[in-house]
PDB file of C-alpha atoms in Angstrom:
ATOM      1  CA  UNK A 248     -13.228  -4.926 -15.533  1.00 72.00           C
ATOM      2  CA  UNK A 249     -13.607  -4.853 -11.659  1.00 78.00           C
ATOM      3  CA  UNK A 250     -17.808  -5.713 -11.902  1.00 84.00           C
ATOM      4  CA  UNK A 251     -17.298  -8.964 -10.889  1.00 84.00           C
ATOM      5  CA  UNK A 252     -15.049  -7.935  -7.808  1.00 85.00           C
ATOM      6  CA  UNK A 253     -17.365  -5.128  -6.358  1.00 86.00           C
ATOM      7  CA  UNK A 254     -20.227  -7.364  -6.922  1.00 88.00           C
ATOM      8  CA  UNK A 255     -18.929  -9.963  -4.615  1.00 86.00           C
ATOM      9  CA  UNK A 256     -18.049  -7.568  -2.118  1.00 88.00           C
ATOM     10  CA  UNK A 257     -21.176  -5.895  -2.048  1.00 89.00           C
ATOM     11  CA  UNK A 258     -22.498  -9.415  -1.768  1.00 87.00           C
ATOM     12  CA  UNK A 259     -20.569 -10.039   1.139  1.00 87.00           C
ATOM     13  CA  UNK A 260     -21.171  -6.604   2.359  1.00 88.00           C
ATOM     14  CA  UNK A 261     -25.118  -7.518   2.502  1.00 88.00           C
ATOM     15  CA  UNK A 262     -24.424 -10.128   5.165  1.00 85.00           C
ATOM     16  CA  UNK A 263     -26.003  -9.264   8.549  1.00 85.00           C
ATOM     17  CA  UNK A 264     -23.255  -8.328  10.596  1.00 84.00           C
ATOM     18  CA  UNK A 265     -20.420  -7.175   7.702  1.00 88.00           C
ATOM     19  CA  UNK A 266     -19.716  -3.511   7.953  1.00 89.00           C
ATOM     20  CA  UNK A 267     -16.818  -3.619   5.584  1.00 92.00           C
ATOM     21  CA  UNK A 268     -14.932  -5.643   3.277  1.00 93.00           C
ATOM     22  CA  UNK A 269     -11.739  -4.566   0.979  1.00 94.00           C
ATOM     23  CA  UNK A 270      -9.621  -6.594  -1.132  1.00 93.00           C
ATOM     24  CA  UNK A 271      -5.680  -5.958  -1.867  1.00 94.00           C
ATOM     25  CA  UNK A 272      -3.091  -7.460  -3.804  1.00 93.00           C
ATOM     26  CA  UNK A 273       0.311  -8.578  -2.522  1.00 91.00           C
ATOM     27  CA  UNK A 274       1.782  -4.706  -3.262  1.00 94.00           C
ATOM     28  CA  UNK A 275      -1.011  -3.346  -0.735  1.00 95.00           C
ATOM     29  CA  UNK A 276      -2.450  -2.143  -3.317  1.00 95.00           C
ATOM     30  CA  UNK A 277      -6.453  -1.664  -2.932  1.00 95.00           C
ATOM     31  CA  UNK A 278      -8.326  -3.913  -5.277  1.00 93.00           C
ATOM     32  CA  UNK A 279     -11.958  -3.072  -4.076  1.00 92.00           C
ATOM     33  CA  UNK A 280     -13.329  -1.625  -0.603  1.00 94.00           C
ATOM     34  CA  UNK A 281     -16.696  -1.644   0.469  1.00 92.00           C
ATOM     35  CA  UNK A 282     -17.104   0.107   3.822  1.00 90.00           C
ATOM     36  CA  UNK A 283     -13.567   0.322   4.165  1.00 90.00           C
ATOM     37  CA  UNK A 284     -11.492   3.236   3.482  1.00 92.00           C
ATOM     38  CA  UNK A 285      -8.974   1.882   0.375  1.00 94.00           C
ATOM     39  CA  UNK A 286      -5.949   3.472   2.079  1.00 93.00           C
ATOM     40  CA  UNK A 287      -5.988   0.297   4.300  1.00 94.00           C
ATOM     41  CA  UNK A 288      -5.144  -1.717   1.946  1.00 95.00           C
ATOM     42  CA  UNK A 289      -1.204  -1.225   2.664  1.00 95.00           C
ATOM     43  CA  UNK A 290      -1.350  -2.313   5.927  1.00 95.00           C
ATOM     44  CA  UNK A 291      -3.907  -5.478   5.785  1.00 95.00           C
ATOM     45  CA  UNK A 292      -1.370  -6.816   2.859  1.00 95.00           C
ATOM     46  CA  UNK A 293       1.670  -6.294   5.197  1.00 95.00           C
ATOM     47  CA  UNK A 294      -0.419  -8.104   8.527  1.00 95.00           C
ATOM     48  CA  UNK A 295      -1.379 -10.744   6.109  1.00 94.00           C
ATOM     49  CA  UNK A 296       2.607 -11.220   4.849  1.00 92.00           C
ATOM     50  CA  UNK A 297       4.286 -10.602   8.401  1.00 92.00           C
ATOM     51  CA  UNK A 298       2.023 -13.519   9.600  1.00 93.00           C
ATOM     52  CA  UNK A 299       3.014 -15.526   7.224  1.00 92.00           C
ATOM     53  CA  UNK A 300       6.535 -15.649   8.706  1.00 91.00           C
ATOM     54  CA  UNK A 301       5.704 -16.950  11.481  1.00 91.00           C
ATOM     55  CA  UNK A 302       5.097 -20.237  10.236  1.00 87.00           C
ATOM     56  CA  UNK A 303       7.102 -20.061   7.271  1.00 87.00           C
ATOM     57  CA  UNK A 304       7.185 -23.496   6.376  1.00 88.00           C
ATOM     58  CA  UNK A 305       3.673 -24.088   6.464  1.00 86.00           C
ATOM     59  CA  UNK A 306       1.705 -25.187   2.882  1.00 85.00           C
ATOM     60  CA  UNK A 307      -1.246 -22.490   3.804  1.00 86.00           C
ATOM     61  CA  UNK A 308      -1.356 -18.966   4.813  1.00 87.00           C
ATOM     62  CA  UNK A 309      -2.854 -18.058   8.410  1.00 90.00           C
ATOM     63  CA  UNK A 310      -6.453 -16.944   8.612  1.00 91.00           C
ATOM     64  CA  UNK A 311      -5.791 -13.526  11.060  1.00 93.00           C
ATOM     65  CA  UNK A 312      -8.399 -12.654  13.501  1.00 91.00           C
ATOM     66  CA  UNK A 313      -8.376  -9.122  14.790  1.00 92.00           C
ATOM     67  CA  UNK A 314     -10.882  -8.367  17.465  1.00 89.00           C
ATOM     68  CA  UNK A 315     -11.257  -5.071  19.453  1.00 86.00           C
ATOM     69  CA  UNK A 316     -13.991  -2.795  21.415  1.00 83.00           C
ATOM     70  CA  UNK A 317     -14.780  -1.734  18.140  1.00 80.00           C
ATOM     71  CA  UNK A 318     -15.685  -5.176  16.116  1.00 85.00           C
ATOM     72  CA  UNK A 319     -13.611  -7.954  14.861  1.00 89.00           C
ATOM     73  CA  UNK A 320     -11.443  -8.003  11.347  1.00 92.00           C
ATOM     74  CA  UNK A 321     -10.521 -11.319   9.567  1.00 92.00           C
ATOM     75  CA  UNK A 322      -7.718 -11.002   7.133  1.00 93.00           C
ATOM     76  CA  UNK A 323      -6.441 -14.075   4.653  1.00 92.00           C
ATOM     77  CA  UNK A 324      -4.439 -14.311   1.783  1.00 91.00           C
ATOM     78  CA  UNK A 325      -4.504 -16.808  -0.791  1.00 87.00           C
ATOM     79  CA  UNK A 326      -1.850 -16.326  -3.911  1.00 81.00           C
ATOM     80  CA  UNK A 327      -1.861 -13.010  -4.688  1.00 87.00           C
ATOM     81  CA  UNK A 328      -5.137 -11.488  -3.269  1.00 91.00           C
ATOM     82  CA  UNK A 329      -5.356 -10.774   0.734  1.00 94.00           C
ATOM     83  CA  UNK A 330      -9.554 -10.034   1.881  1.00 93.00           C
ATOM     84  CA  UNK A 331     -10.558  -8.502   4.741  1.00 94.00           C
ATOM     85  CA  UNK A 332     -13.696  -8.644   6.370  1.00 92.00           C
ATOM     86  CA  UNK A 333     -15.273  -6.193   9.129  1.00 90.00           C
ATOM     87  CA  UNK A 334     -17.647  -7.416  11.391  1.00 86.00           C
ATOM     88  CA  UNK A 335     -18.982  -7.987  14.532  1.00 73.00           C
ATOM     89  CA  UNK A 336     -18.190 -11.587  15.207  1.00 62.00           C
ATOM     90  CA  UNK A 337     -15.095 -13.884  13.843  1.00 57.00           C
ATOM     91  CA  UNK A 338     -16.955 -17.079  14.573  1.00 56.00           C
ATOM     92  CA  UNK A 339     -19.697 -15.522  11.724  1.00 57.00           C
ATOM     93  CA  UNK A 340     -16.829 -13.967   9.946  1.00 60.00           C
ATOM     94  CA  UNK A 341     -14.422 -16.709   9.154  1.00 62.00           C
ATOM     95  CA  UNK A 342     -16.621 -19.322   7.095  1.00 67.00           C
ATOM     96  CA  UNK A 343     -17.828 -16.231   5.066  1.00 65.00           C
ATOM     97  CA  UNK A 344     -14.394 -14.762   4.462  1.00 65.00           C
ATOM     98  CA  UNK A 345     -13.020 -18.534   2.898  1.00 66.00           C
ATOM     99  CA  UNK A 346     -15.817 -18.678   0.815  1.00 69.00           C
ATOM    100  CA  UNK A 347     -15.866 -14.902  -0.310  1.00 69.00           C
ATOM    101  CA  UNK A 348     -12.426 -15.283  -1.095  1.00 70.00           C
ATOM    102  CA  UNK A 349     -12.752 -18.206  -2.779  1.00 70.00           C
ATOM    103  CA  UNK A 350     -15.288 -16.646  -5.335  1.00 71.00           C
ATOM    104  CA  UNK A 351     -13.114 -13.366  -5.484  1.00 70.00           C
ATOM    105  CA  UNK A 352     -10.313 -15.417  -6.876  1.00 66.00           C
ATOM    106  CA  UNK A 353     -12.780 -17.016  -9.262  1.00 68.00           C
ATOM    107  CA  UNK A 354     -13.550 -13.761 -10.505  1.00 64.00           C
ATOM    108  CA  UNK A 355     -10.286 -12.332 -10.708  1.00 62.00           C
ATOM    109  CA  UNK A 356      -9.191 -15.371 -13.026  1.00 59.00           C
ATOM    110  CA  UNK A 357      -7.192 -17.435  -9.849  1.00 45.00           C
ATOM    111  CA  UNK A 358      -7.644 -21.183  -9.494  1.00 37.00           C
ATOM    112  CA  UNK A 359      -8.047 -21.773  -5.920  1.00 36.00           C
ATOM    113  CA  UNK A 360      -8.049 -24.319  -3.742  1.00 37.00           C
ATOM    114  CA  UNK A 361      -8.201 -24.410  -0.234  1.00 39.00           C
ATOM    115  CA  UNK A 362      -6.417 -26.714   2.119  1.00 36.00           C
ATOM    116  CA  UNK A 363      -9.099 -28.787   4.611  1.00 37.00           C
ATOM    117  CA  UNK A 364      -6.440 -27.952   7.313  1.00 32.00           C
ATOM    118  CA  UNK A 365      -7.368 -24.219   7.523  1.00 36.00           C
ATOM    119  CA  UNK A 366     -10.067 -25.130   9.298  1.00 35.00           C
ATOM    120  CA  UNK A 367      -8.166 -26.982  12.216  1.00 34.00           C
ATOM    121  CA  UNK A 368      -6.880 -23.975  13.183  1.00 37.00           C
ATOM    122  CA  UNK A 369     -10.238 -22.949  14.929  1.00 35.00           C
TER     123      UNK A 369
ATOM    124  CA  UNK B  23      16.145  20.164   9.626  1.00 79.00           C
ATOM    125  CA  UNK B  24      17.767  17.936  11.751  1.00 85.00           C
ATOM    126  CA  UNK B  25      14.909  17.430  13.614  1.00 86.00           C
ATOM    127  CA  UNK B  26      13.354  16.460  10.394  1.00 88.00           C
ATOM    128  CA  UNK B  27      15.573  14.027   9.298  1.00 90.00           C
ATOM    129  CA  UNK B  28      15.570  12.177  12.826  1.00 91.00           C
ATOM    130  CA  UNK B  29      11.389  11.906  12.019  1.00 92.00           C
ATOM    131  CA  UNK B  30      11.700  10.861   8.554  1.00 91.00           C
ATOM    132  CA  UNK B  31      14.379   8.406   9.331  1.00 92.00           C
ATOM    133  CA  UNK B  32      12.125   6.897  12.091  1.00 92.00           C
ATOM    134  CA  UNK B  33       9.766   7.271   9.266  1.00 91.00           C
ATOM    135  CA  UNK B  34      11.164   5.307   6.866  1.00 92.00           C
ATOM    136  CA  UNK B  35      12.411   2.314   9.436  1.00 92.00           C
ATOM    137  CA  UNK B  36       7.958   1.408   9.671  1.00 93.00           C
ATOM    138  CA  UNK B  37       7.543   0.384   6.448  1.00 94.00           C
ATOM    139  CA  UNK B  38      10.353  -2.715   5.457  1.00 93.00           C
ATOM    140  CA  UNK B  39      12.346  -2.612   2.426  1.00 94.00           C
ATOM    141  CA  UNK B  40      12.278   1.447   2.276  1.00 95.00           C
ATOM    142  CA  UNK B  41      15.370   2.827   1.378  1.00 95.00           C
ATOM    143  CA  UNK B  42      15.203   6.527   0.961  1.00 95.00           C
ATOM    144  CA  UNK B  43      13.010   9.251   1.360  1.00 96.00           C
ATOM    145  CA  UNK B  44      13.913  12.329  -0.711  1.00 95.00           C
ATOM    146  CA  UNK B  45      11.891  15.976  -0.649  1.00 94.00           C
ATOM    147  CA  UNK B  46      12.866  17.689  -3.837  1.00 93.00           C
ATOM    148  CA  UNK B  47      11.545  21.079  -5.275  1.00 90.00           C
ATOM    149  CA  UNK B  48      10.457  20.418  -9.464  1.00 87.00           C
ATOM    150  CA  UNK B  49      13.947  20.060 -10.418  1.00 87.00           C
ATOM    151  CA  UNK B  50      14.833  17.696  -8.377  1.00 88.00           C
ATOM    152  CA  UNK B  51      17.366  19.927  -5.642  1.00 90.00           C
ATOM    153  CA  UNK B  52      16.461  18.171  -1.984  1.00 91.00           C
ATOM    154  CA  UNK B  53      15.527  19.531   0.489  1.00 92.00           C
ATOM    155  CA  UNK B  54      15.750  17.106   2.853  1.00 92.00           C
ATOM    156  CA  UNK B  55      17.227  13.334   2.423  1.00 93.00           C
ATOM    157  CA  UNK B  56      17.263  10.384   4.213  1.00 94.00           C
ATOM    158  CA  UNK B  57      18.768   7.422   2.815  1.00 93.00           C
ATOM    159  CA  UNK B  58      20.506   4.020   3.596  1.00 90.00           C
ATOM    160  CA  UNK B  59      24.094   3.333   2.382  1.00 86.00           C
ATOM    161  CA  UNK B  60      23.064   0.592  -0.009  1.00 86.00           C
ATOM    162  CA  UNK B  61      20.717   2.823  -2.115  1.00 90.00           C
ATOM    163  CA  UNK B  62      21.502   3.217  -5.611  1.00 88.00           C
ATOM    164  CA  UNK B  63      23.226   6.442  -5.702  1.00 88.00           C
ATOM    165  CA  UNK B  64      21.805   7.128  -9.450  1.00 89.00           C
ATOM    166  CA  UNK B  65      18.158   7.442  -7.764  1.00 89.00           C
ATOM    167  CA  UNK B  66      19.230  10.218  -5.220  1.00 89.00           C
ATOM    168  CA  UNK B  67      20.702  12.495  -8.317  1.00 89.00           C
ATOM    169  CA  UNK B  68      18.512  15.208  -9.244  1.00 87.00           C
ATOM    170  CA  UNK B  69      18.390  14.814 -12.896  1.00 89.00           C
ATOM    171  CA  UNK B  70      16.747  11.060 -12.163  1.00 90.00           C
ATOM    172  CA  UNK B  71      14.288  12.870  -9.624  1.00 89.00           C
ATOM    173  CA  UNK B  72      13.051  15.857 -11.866  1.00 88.00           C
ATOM    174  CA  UNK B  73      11.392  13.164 -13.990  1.00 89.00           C
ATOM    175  CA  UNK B  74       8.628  13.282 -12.287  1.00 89.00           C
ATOM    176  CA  UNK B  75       7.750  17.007 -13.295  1.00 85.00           C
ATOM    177  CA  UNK B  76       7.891  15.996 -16.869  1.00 86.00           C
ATOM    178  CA  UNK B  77       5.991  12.746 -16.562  1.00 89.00           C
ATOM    179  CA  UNK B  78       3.452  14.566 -14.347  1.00 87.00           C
ATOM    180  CA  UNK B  79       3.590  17.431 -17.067  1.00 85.00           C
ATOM    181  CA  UNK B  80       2.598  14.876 -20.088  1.00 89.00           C
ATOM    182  CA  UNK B  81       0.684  12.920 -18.089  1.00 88.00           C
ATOM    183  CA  UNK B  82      -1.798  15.789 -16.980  1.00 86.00           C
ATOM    184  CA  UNK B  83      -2.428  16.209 -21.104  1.00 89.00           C
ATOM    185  CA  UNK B  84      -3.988  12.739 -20.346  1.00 89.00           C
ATOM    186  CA  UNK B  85      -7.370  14.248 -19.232  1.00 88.00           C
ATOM    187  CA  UNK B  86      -7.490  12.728 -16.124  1.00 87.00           C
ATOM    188  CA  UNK B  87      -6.641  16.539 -14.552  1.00 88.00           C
ATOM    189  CA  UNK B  88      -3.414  16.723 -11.810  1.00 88.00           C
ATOM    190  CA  UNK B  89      -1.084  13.347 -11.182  1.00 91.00           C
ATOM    191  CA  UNK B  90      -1.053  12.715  -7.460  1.00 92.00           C
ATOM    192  CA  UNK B  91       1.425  10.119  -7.914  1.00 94.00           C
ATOM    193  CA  UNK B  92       3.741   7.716 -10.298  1.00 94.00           C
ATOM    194  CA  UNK B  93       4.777   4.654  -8.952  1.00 95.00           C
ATOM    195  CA  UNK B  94       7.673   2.838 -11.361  1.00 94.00           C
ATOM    196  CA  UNK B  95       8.306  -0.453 -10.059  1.00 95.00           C
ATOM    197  CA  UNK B  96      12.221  -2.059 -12.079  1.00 94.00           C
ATOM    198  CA  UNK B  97      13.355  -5.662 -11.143  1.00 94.00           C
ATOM    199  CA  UNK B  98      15.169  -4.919  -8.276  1.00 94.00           C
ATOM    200  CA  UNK B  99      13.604  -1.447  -6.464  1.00 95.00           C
ATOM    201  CA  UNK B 100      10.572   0.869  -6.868  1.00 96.00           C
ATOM    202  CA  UNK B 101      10.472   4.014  -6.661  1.00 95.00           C
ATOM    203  CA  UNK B 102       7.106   6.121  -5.598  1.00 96.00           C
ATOM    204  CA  UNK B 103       6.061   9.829  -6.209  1.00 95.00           C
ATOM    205  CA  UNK B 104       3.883  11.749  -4.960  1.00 95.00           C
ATOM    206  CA  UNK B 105       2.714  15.459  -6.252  1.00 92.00           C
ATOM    207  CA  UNK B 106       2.878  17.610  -3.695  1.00 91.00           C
ATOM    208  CA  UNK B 107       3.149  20.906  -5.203  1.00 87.00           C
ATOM    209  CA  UNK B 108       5.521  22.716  -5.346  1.00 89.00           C
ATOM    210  CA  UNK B 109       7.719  20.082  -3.520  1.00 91.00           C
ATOM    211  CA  UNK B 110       8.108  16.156  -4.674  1.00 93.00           C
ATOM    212  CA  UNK B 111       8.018  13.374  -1.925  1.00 95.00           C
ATOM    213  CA  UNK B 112      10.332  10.224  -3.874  1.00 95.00           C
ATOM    214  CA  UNK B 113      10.355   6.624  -1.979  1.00 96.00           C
ATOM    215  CA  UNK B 114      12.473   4.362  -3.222  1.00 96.00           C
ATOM    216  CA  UNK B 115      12.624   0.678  -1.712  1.00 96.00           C
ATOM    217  CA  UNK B 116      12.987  -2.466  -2.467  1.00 95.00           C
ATOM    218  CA  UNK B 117      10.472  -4.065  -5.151  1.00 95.00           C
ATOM    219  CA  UNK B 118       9.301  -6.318  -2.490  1.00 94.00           C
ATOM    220  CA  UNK B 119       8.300  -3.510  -0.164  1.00 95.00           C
ATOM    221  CA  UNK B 120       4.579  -2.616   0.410  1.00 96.00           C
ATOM    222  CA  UNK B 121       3.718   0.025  -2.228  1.00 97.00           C
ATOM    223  CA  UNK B 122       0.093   0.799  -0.340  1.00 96.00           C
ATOM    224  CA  UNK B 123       2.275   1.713   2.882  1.00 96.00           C
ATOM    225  CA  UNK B 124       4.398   3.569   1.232  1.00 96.00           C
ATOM    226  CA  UNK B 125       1.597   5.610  -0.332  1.00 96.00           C
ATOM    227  CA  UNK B 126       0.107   5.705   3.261  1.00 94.00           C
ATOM    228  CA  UNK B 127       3.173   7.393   4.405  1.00 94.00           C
ATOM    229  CA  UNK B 128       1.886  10.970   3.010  1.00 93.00           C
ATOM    230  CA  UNK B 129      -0.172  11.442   5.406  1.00 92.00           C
ATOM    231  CA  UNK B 130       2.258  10.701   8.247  1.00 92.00           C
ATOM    232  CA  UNK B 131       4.663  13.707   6.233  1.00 91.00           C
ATOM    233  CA  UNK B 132       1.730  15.673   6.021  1.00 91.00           C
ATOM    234  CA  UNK B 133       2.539  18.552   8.775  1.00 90.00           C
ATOM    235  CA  UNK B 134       6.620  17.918   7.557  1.00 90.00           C
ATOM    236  CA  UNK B 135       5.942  18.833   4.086  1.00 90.00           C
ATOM    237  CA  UNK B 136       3.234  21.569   4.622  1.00 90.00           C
ATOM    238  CA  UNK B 137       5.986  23.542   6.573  1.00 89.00           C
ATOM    239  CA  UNK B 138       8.408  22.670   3.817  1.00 88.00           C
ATOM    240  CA  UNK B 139       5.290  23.948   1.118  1.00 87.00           C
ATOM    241  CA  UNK B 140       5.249  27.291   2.442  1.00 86.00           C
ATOM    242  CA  UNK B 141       9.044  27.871   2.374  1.00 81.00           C
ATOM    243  CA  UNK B 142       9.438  26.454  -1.046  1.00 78.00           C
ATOM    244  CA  UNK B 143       8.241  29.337  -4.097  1.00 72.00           C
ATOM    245  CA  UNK B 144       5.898  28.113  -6.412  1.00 65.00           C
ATOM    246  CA  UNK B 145       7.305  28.898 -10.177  1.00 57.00           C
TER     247      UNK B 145
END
């Protein structure tokens, strides 16, 4: 049932620079992890949701950057599904975690469609 | 114990929406309970809590070998727990709470409830 899902995030996970990638749904519950431990999954869900209140208005959902000593982790939720993505760059990161998302949602059964204006925040 | 309670209750203030933590032996007696006013008092009794052992006890005829945990999520709360035997670890919180950080939040018990393990007699 999942195929689809670990396929794209072993896809993603081939990317030059991606060391991890994990999907989870708006419980924190792990979808799929790839390089990531799946007991994450409960906290990138709540980053993704207390970010969201800080712009609570807004039609889209931030895109999170995370970037430390250790590498860089971009979070975003769309509906019900929050990605992450481990790597060693968010400039590299960010155009691969919209798309990757994008097909995730495809293959979990979501219509998405993503708002032009995410990419004004960078 | 009191100590305990002070840990668990700064325990259960990290994760939003968490109402009560409750360490029961299998049928249901706790050990030691931390809980908000506005809980429902039904979900603190022990004949709700010993549930799990007969879930756990059917579901282990499943073939899938020992239940770690059962999560039952109702309209307005969900309640989470988790097998650690001979003891039971029940969260209950709001549905809207994070059910992965609540999971996450048996490993922060861990040393809590291996102290607790040893003083509780396995039937």
């Amino acid at each position: 049932m999942e195929r689809q899902l670990e396929k794209h995030l072993e896809e993603t996970c081939r990317v030059p620079g991606i060391s991890g990638a994990l999907c989870a749904d708006n419980n924190g519950l792990c979808l799929a992890a790839r390089g990531c431990k799946p007991e994450l999954a409960g906290h990138v869900a709540s980053i993704a949701q207390q970010a969201a209140q800080l712009h609570p208005n807004s039609s889209t959902t931030p895109v999170i950057c995370i970037e430390s000593e250790g590498g860089s982790v971009l979070i975003k939720s769309e509906n019900d599904v929050t990605m992450a993505i481990r790597g060693n760059s968010w400039v590299a990161l960010k155009p691969l975690c919209m798309r990757r998302l994008s097909a995730i949602k495809r293959a979990m059964g979501y219509t998405t469609h993503l708002s032009n204006s995410l990419s004004s925040l960078f | 114990m009191q100590e305990a309670k002070n840990y668990l209750s700064k325990l259960s203030s990290t994760v939003e929406g968490l109402l009560a933590i409750v360490v029961t032996d299998r049928d249901g007696i706790p050990l030691i309970k931390v809980a908000m006013d506005h809980v429902p008092e039904q979900a603190l009794r022990h004949s709700f809590l010993s549930t799990f052992g007969s879930a756990t006890e059917q579901a282990n005829k499943l073939g899938l070998k020992q239940t770690q945990s059962v999560i039952s999520m109702f309209k307005n709360y969900q309640v989470v727990q988790i097998n650690k035997y001979p003891l039971i670890v029940t969260f209950i919180a709001e549905s809207s709470a994070n059910t992965g950080l609540l999971l996450n939040l048996e490993t922060d018990m861990g040393d809590l409830l291996s102290d607790l393990q040893r003083v509780v007699p396995a039937s």
